[in-house]
PDB file of C-alpha atoms in Angstrom:
ATOM      1  CA  MET A   1      97.161 151.318  -1.132  1.00  0.00           C
ATOM      2  CA  VAL A   2      95.999 150.073   2.265  1.00  0.00           C
ATOM      3  CA  LEU A   3      97.446 151.547   5.439  1.00  0.00           C
ATOM      4  CA  PHE A   4      97.853 149.190   8.386  1.00  0.00           C
ATOM      5  CA  VAL A   5      98.058 150.346  11.968  1.00  0.00           C
ATOM      6  CA  THR A   6      99.196 148.905  15.267  1.00  0.00           C
ATOM      7  CA  ALA A   7      96.388 147.574  17.462  1.00  0.00           C
ATOM      8  CA  GLU A   8      95.962 149.212  20.831  1.00  0.00           C
ATOM      9  CA  VAL A   9      93.238 147.379  22.693  1.00  0.00           C
ATOM     10  CA  VAL A  10      91.952 149.227  25.741  1.00  0.00           C
ATOM     11  CA  ALA A  11      89.810 147.025  27.975  1.00  0.00           C
ATOM     12  CA  GLY A  12      86.432 148.528  28.696  1.00  0.00           C
ATOM     13  CA  SER A  13      87.081 151.498  26.443  1.00  0.00           C
ATOM     14  CA  ALA A  14      85.498 152.648  23.218  1.00  0.00           C
ATOM     15  CA  ALA A  15      88.964 153.193  21.768  1.00  0.00           C
ATOM     16  CA  TRP A  16      90.058 150.218  19.750  1.00  0.00           C
ATOM     17  CA  LEU A  17      92.334 149.397  16.858  1.00  0.00           C
ATOM     18  CA  GLY A  18      94.629 152.283  17.475  1.00  0.00           C
ATOM     19  CA  ARG A  19      95.246 155.348  15.392  1.00  0.00           C
ATOM     20  CA  GLY A  20      92.575 156.088  12.835  1.00  0.00           C
ATOM     21  CA  LEU A  21      90.424 153.007  13.363  1.00  0.00           C
ATOM     22  CA  SER A  22      88.500 153.157  16.622  1.00  0.00           C
ATOM     23  CA  CYS A  23      85.118 151.730  17.465  1.00  0.00           C
ATOM     24  CA  VAL A  24      82.317 154.262  17.572  1.00  0.00           C
ATOM     25  CA  CYS A  25      80.337 153.866  20.769  1.00  0.00           C
ATOM     26  CA  ALA A  26      77.714 156.168  22.223  1.00  0.00           C
ATOM     27  CA  GLN A  27      78.754 157.571  25.561  1.00  0.00           C
ATOM     28  CA  ARG A  28      76.050 157.567  28.236  1.00  0.00           C
ATOM     29  CA  ARG A  29      76.117 159.720  31.388  1.00  0.00           C
ATOM     30  CA  GLU A  30      75.488 158.136  34.789  1.00  0.00           C
ATOM     31  CA  SER A  31      72.415 160.342  35.214  1.00  0.00           C
ATOM     32  CA  ASP A  32      70.803 159.241  31.943  1.00  0.00           C
ATOM     33  CA  PRO A  33      67.631 157.159  32.336  1.00  0.00           C
ATOM     34  CA  ARG A  34      68.093 153.423  31.729  1.00  0.00           C
ATOM     35  CA  PRO A  35      64.815 152.069  30.424  1.00  0.00           C
ATOM     36  CA  SER A  36      64.394 148.297  30.195  1.00  0.00           C
ATOM     37  CA  PHE A  37      62.092 146.144  28.134  1.00  0.00           C
ATOM     38  CA  ASP A  38      60.532 142.887  29.234  1.00  0.00           C
ATOM     39  CA  LEU A  39      61.602 139.797  27.306  1.00  0.00           C
ATOM     40  CA  THR A  40      59.562 136.806  26.307  1.00  0.00           C
ATOM     41  CA  PRO A  41      61.078 133.447  27.347  1.00  0.00           C
ATOM     42  CA  ALA A  42      62.039 132.838  23.705  1.00  0.00           C
ATOM     43  CA  GLN A  43      63.763 136.212  23.436  1.00  0.00           C
ATOM     44  CA  GLU A  44      65.647 135.682  26.681  1.00  0.00           C
ATOM     45  CA  GLU A  45      66.872 132.274  25.520  1.00  0.00           C
ATOM     46  CA  CYS A  46      68.038 133.677  22.178  1.00  0.00           C
ATOM     47  CA  LEU A  47      69.763 136.567  23.908  1.00  0.00           C
ATOM     48  CA  GLN A  48      71.594 134.230  26.284  1.00  0.00           C
ATOM     49  CA  ARG A  49      72.844 132.116  23.383  1.00  0.00           C
ATOM     50  CA  LEU A  50      74.076 135.191  21.543  1.00  0.00           C
ATOM     51  CA  GLN A  51      75.801 136.536  24.644  1.00  0.00           C
ATOM     52  CA  LEU A  52      77.530 133.190  25.098  1.00  0.00           C
ATOM     53  CA  ARG A  53      78.842 133.483  21.522  1.00  0.00           C
ATOM     54  CA  ILE A  54      80.079 136.991  22.234  1.00  0.00           C
ATOM     55  CA  ASP A  55      81.919 135.791  25.324  1.00  0.00           C
ATOM     56  CA  VAL A  56      84.065 133.296  23.376  1.00  0.00           C
ATOM     57  CA  ALA A  57      87.586 134.578  22.762  1.00  0.00           C
ATOM     58  CA  TYR A  58      89.527 133.429  19.724  1.00  0.00           C
ATOM     59  CA  ASP A  59      91.872 130.648  20.856  1.00  0.00           C
ATOM     60  CA  SER A  60      94.452 129.315  18.411  1.00  0.00           C
ATOM     61  CA  SER A  61      94.795 126.154  20.504  1.00  0.00           C
ATOM     62  CA  ILE A  62      91.221 125.120  19.604  1.00  0.00           C
ATOM     63  CA  PRO A  63      91.094 123.157  16.312  1.00  0.00           C
ATOM     64  CA  GLU A  64      87.666 124.555  15.360  1.00  0.00           C
ATOM     65  CA  HIS A  65      89.002 128.099  15.659  1.00  0.00           C
ATOM     66  CA  ARG A  66      92.017 127.341  13.495  1.00  0.00           C
ATOM     67  CA  GLU A  67      89.787 125.644  10.917  1.00  0.00           C
ATOM     68  CA  ALA A  68      87.474 128.670  10.846  1.00  0.00           C
ATOM     69  CA  LEU A  69      90.428 130.963  10.223  1.00  0.00           C
ATOM     70  CA  ARG A  70      91.685 128.768   7.404  1.00  0.00           C
ATOM     71  CA  ALA A  71      88.146 128.654   5.966  1.00  0.00           C
ATOM     72  CA  LEU A  72      88.116 132.451   5.904  1.00  0.00           C
ATOM     73  CA  TRP A  73      91.328 132.488   3.890  1.00  0.00           C
ATOM     74  CA  ASN A  74      89.951 129.933   1.434  1.00  0.00           C
ATOM     75  CA  ALA A  75      86.790 132.000   0.982  1.00  0.00           C
ATOM     76  CA  ALA A  76      88.820 135.147   0.361  1.00  0.00           C
ATOM     77  CA  PHE A  77      91.541 133.684  -1.863  1.00  0.00           C
ATOM     78  CA  PRO A  78      90.374 130.306  -3.217  1.00  0.00           C
ATOM     79  CA  ASP A  79      93.189 130.183  -5.772  1.00  0.00           C
ATOM     80  CA  GLU A  80      96.004 131.033  -3.362  1.00  0.00           C
ATOM     81  CA  GLU A  81      97.275 128.500  -0.845  1.00  0.00           C
ATOM     82  CA  LEU A  82      97.817 129.736   2.694  1.00  0.00           C
ATOM     83  CA  ARG A  83     101.306 128.676   3.700  1.00  0.00           C
ATOM     84  CA  ASP A  84     100.712 128.893   7.458  1.00  0.00           C
ATOM     85  CA  LEU A  85      98.171 130.289   9.908  1.00  0.00           C
ATOM     86  CA  ILE A  86     100.851 132.776  10.916  1.00  0.00           C
ATOM     87  CA  SER A  87     101.935 134.335   7.649  1.00  0.00           C
ATOM     88  CA  GLU A  88     102.614 137.683   6.002  1.00  0.00           C
ATOM     89  CA  GLN A  89      99.909 136.650   3.517  1.00  0.00           C
ATOM     90  CA  TRP A  90      97.216 137.755   5.971  1.00  0.00           C
ATOM     91  CA  LYS A  91      98.053 141.386   5.280  1.00  0.00           C
ATOM     92  CA  GLU A  92      96.488 140.899   1.846  1.00  0.00           C
ATOM     93  CA  MET A  93      93.116 140.621   3.627  1.00  0.00           C
ATOM     94  CA  GLY A  94      93.641 143.690   5.763  1.00  0.00           C
ATOM     95  CA  TRP A  95      94.927 142.219   9.013  1.00  0.00           C
ATOM     96  CA  GLN A  96      97.495 144.329  10.807  1.00  0.00           C
ATOM     97  CA  GLY A  97     100.194 141.691  11.025  1.00  0.00           C
ATOM     98  CA  LYS A  98     101.022 138.123  10.165  1.00  0.00           C
ATOM     99  CA  ASP A  99      98.898 136.667  12.999  1.00  0.00           C
ATOM    100  CA  PRO A 100      95.178 137.571  12.716  1.00  0.00           C
ATOM    101  CA  SER A 101      94.494 136.182  16.191  1.00  0.00           C
ATOM    102  CA  THR A 102      95.969 139.360  17.689  1.00  0.00           C
ATOM    103  CA  ASP A 103      93.266 141.414  15.951  1.00  0.00           C
ATOM    104  CA  PHE A 104      90.428 139.278  17.312  1.00  0.00           C
ATOM    105  CA  ARG A 105      91.045 140.551  20.836  1.00  0.00           C
ATOM    106  CA  GLY A 106      88.603 143.382  20.251  1.00  0.00           C
ATOM    107  CA  GLY A 107      85.777 141.322  18.790  1.00  0.00           C
ATOM    108  CA  GLY A 108      86.310 137.744  19.918  1.00  0.00           C
ATOM    109  CA  PHE A 109      85.621 134.585  17.952  1.00  0.00           C
ATOM    110  CA  ILE A 110      82.235 135.945  16.866  1.00  0.00           C
ATOM    111  CA  SER A 111      84.009 138.520  14.698  1.00  0.00           C
ATOM    112  CA  LEU A 112      85.573 135.665  12.729  1.00  0.00           C
ATOM    113  CA  GLU A 113      82.183 133.942  12.538  1.00  0.00           C
ATOM    114  CA  ASN A 114      80.672 137.175  11.208  1.00  0.00           C
ATOM    115  CA  LEU A 115      83.235 137.419   8.419  1.00  0.00           C
ATOM    116  CA  LEU A 116      82.665 133.764   7.520  1.00  0.00           C
ATOM    117  CA  TYR A 117      78.898 134.278   7.468  1.00  0.00           C
ATOM    118  CA  LEU A 118      79.345 137.185   5.061  1.00  0.00           C
ATOM    119  CA  ALA A 119      81.660 135.117   2.839  1.00  0.00           C
ATOM    120  CA  ARG A 120      79.341 132.097   2.726  1.00  0.00           C
ATOM    121  CA  ASN A 121      75.974 133.829   2.414  1.00  0.00           C
ATOM    122  CA  PHE A 122      76.867 136.899   0.365  1.00  0.00           C
ATOM    123  CA  PRO A 123      80.025 135.879  -1.512  1.00  0.00           C
ATOM    124  CA  LYS A 124      79.759 138.650  -4.107  1.00  0.00           C
ATOM    125  CA  SER A 125      79.461 141.344  -1.453  1.00  0.00           C
ATOM    126  CA  PHE A 126      82.315 139.720   0.483  1.00  0.00           C
ATOM    127  CA  GLN A 127      84.604 139.875  -2.544  1.00  0.00           C
ATOM    128  CA  ASP A 128      83.480 143.392  -3.475  1.00  0.00           C
ATOM    129  CA  LEU A 129      84.307 144.622   0.023  1.00  0.00           C
ATOM    130  CA  LEU A 130      87.570 142.708   0.236  1.00  0.00           C
ATOM    131  CA  ARG A 131      88.857 143.864  -3.132  1.00  0.00           C
ATOM    132  CA  LYS A 132      87.230 147.340  -3.030  1.00  0.00           C
ATOM    133  CA  GLN A 133      85.581 146.655  -6.383  1.00  0.00           C
ATOM    134  CA  GLU A 134      82.758 149.195  -6.189  1.00  0.00           C
ATOM    135  CA  GLY A 135      82.877 152.952  -6.604  1.00  0.00           C
ATOM    136  CA  ASP A 136      85.600 155.564  -6.841  1.00  0.00           C
ATOM    137  CA  ARG A 137      87.991 154.429  -4.126  1.00  0.00           C
ATOM    138  CA  SER A 138      90.391 156.427  -1.985  1.00  0.00           C
ATOM    139  CA  VAL A 139      94.153 156.110  -2.329  1.00  0.00           C
ATOM    140  CA  TRP A 140      94.252 155.189   1.379  1.00  0.00           C
ATOM    141  CA  GLU A 141      91.478 152.654   1.939  1.00  0.00           C
ATOM    142  CA  TYR A 142      90.303 151.100   5.187  1.00  0.00           C
ATOM    143  CA  PRO A 143      91.744 147.591   5.874  1.00  0.00           C
ATOM    144  CA  PHE A 144      88.959 145.103   5.162  1.00  0.00           C
ATOM    145  CA  ALA A 145      89.492 142.590   7.979  1.00  0.00           C
ATOM    146  CA  VAL A 146      90.262 145.124  10.706  1.00  0.00           C
ATOM    147  CA  ALA A 147      87.188 147.131   9.707  1.00  0.00           C
ATOM    148  CA  GLY A 148      85.138 143.932   9.945  1.00  0.00           C
ATOM    149  CA  VAL A 149      86.210 143.343  13.551  1.00  0.00           C
ATOM    150  CA  ASN A 150      85.402 146.974  14.333  1.00  0.00           C
ATOM    151  CA  ILE A 151      81.881 146.470  12.980  1.00  0.00           C
ATOM    152  CA  THR A 152      81.312 143.446  15.208  1.00  0.00           C
ATOM    153  CA  PHE A 153      82.453 145.440  18.236  1.00  0.00           C
ATOM    154  CA  MET A 154      80.290 148.428  17.296  1.00  0.00           C
ATOM    155  CA  LEU A 155      77.169 146.257  16.928  1.00  0.00           C
ATOM    156  CA  ILE A 156      77.751 144.590  20.300  1.00  0.00           C
ATOM    157  CA  GLN A 157      77.805 148.001  21.939  1.00  0.00           C
ATOM    158  CA  MET A 158      74.982 149.508  19.899  1.00  0.00           C
ATOM    159  CA  LEU A 159      72.684 146.590  20.776  1.00  0.00           C
ATOM    160  CA  ASP A 160      73.759 146.609  24.433  1.00  0.00           C
ATOM    161  CA  LEU A 161      75.026 143.019  24.350  1.00  0.00           C
ATOM    162  CA  GLU A 162      78.103 143.310  26.580  1.00  0.00           C
ATOM    163  CA  ALA A 163      76.306 141.549  29.462  1.00  0.00           C
ATOM    164  CA  ALA A 164      78.017 138.309  28.433  1.00  0.00           C
ATOM    165  CA  CYS A 165      81.063 139.524  30.325  1.00  0.00           C
ATOM    166  CA  PHE A 166      79.107 139.278  33.577  1.00  0.00           C
ATOM    167  CA  ASN A 167      77.512 135.863  33.000  1.00  0.00           C
ATOM    168  CA  PHE A 168      73.941 137.055  33.219  1.00  0.00           C
ATOM    169  CA  THR A 169      71.304 138.344  30.852  1.00  0.00           C
ATOM    170  CA  VAL A 170      70.496 142.048  30.912  1.00  0.00           C
ATOM    171  CA  LYS A 171      67.277 143.309  29.378  1.00  0.00           C
ATOM    172  CA  PRO A 172      67.723 145.693  26.442  1.00  0.00           C
ATOM    173  CA  ARG A 173      67.788 149.326  27.508  1.00  0.00           C
ATOM    174  CA  THR A 174      67.169 150.975  24.150  1.00  0.00           C
ATOM    175  CA  MET A 175      64.431 150.728  21.547  1.00  0.00           C
ATOM    176  CA  VAL A 176      67.063 149.628  19.035  1.00  0.00           C
ATOM    177  CA  GLY A 177      68.127 146.755  21.304  1.00  0.00           C
ATOM    178  CA  ALA A 178      64.547 145.713  21.977  1.00  0.00           C
ATOM    179  CA  THR A 179      63.706 145.807  18.270  1.00  0.00           C
ATOM    180  CA  PHE A 180      66.726 143.676  17.436  1.00  0.00           C
ATOM    181  CA  LEU A 181      65.677 141.031  19.976  1.00  0.00           C
ATOM    182  CA  LYS A 182      62.378 140.586  18.134  1.00  0.00           C
ATOM    183  CA  PHE A 183      64.359 139.797  14.997  1.00  0.00           C
ATOM    184  CA  LEU A 184      66.724 137.522  16.930  1.00  0.00           C
ATOM    185  CA  SER A 185      63.874 135.434  18.367  1.00  0.00           C
ATOM    186  CA  GLU A 186      62.640 134.797  14.821  1.00  0.00           C
ATOM    187  CA  ASN A 187      66.050 134.294  13.217  1.00  0.00           C
ATOM    188  CA  GLU A 188      68.967 132.792  15.163  1.00  0.00           C
ATOM    189  CA  SER A 189      71.384 134.312  12.628  1.00  0.00           C
ATOM    190  CA  ALA A 190      70.007 137.840  13.040  1.00  0.00           C
ATOM    191  CA  PHE A 191      73.256 139.226  14.470  1.00  0.00           C
ATOM    192  CA  ASP A 192      75.296 137.767  11.615  1.00  0.00           C
ATOM    193  CA  LEU A 193      72.840 139.089   9.039  1.00  0.00           C
ATOM    194  CA  LEU A 194      72.818 142.540  10.622  1.00  0.00           C
ATOM    195  CA  TYR A 195      76.615 142.440  10.483  1.00  0.00           C
ATOM    196  CA  CYS A 196      76.514 141.850   6.725  1.00  0.00           C
ATOM    197  CA  ILE A 197      74.051 144.705   6.237  1.00  0.00           C
ATOM    198  CA  THR A 198      76.173 147.004   8.382  1.00  0.00           C
ATOM    199  CA  PHE A 199      79.406 146.221   6.515  1.00  0.00           C
ATOM    200  CA  LYS A 200      77.820 147.053   3.166  1.00  0.00           C
ATOM    201  CA  LEU A 201      76.169 150.150   4.613  1.00  0.00           C
ATOM    202  CA  MET A 202      79.503 151.317   6.006  1.00  0.00           C
ATOM    203  CA  ASP A 203      81.161 150.893   2.612  1.00  0.00           C
ATOM    204  CA  HIS A 204      78.228 152.689   0.946  1.00  0.00           C
ATOM    205  CA  GLN A 205      78.650 155.603   3.380  1.00  0.00           C
ATOM    206  CA  TRP A 206      82.408 155.534   2.811  1.00  0.00           C
ATOM    207  CA  LEU A 207      81.933 156.044  -0.911  1.00  0.00           C
ATOM    208  CA  ALA A 208      79.169 158.642  -0.527  1.00  0.00           C
ATOM    209  CA  MET A 209      81.376 160.673   1.819  1.00  0.00           C
ATOM    210  CA  ARG A 210      84.426 160.223  -0.444  1.00  0.00           C
ATOM    211  CA  ALA A 211      86.251 159.130   2.678  1.00  0.00           C
ATOM    212  CA  SER A 212      89.884 158.261   3.197  1.00  0.00           C
ATOM    213  CA  TYR A 213      91.635 156.263   5.914  1.00  0.00           C
ATOM    214  CA  MET A 214      91.571 158.910   8.632  1.00  0.00           C
ATOM    215  CA  ASP A 215      87.818 159.431   8.087  1.00  0.00           C
ATOM    216  CA  PHE A 216      86.977 155.919   9.248  1.00  0.00           C
ATOM    217  CA  ASN A 217      85.673 157.043  12.636  1.00  0.00           C
ATOM    218  CA  THR A 218      83.370 159.611  11.036  1.00  0.00           C
ATOM    219  CA  VAL A 219      82.044 157.027   8.593  1.00  0.00           C
ATOM    220  CA  MET A 220      81.358 154.570  11.419  1.00  0.00           C
ATOM    221  CA  LYS A 221      79.400 157.200  13.334  1.00  0.00           C
ATOM    222  CA  SER A 222      77.324 157.946  10.248  1.00  0.00           C
ATOM    223  CA  THR A 223      76.782 154.231   9.663  1.00  0.00           C
ATOM    224  CA  ARG A 224      75.583 153.670  13.209  1.00  0.00           C
ATOM    225  CA  ARG A 225      73.136 156.581  13.053  1.00  0.00           C
ATOM    226  CA  GLN A 226      71.683 155.347   9.757  1.00  0.00           C
ATOM    227  CA  LEU A 227      71.397 151.779  11.043  1.00  0.00           C
ATOM    228  CA  GLU A 228      69.581 152.899  14.195  1.00  0.00           C
ATOM    229  CA  ARG A 229      67.132 154.923  12.104  1.00  0.00           C
ATOM    230  CA  GLU A 230      66.399 151.985   9.819  1.00  0.00           C
ATOM    231  CA  LEU A 231      65.885 149.540  12.693  1.00  0.00           C
ATOM    232  CA  LEU A 232      63.154 151.780  14.108  1.00  0.00           C
ATOM    233  CA  LEU A 233      61.189 152.246  10.874  1.00  0.00           C
ATOM    234  CA  GLU A 234      57.556 151.226  11.361  1.00  0.00           C
ATOM    235  CA  ASP A 235      57.352 149.045   8.270  1.00  0.00           C
ATOM    236  CA  VAL A 236      60.428 146.970   9.176  1.00  0.00           C
ATOM    237  CA  THR A 237      59.253 143.610  10.509  1.00  0.00           C
ATOM    238  CA  ARG A 238      62.408 141.626   9.678  1.00  0.00           C
ATOM    239  CA  LEU A 239      66.000 142.494   8.861  1.00  0.00           C
ATOM    240  CA  GLU A 240      65.386 141.870   5.170  1.00  0.00           C
ATOM    241  CA  ASP A 241      63.028 144.880   5.242  1.00  0.00           C
ATOM    242  CA  LEU A 242      65.839 147.287   6.149  1.00  0.00           C
ATOM    243  CA  PRO A 243      66.505 149.659   3.240  1.00  0.00           C
ATOM    244  CA  SER A 244      70.225 148.880   3.440  1.00  0.00           C
ATOM    245  CA  TYR A 245      69.603 145.148   2.995  1.00  0.00           C
ATOM    246  CA  SER A 246      69.223 145.885  -0.723  1.00  0.00           C
ATOM    247  CA  LEU A 247      72.940 146.757  -0.843  1.00  0.00           C
ATOM    248  CA  LEU A 248      73.858 143.093  -0.347  1.00  0.00           C
ATOM    249  CA  SER A 249      74.542 140.783  -3.283  1.00  0.00           C
ATOM    250  CA  ARG A 250      74.881 137.025  -3.272  1.00  0.00           C
TER     251      ARG A 250
END
């Protein structure tokens, strides 16, 4: 059984996706030091492109956005025809209502791109996560699609990428953010790949903690801590070196 909740999007707040599912974001005090790291021209260019992606809201009036949404359905349920882009069928994927566009408000169009990247590059993991095919599952599971948007939002905050909202590039202010930019300058799809790793890691933590729906926040916090630790390991020179990368299956 999957429990769906009503979205409550709070602009500029860590709280998102309402009761039970909220994005886990580290809170920083005004007095905390804000270190910055110099960027190479290549890193700055890659960061600007990523921030531009993050700044794109899902817009159902744009044909490419509608096509991407339909492509996600086809990847998830290739043998079931989607009757309409606004349909009760979407609840089968873990959206909160019949119109997924309302759930993209928290993560933007990039959250749809992330889900599509997972479906196209790691189809077995995508299906395992969607259908909860691995491990001893809870009676009340997390909704797949809503959790996916939460992960996008969490990564944007963890990597300090919100500068897109202000139309300028901000240097990373954490070692995790600076480390990620090295990966991004070598792999344009680094954010999408990290998303896939994070989704599988979250599900792995979910099972290890024997979590249920109301534990989602706790699982996300644990996932973020583990991801930050792995990104700072000395022998990690690319995202494929992360220990949690091995959780993915094609």
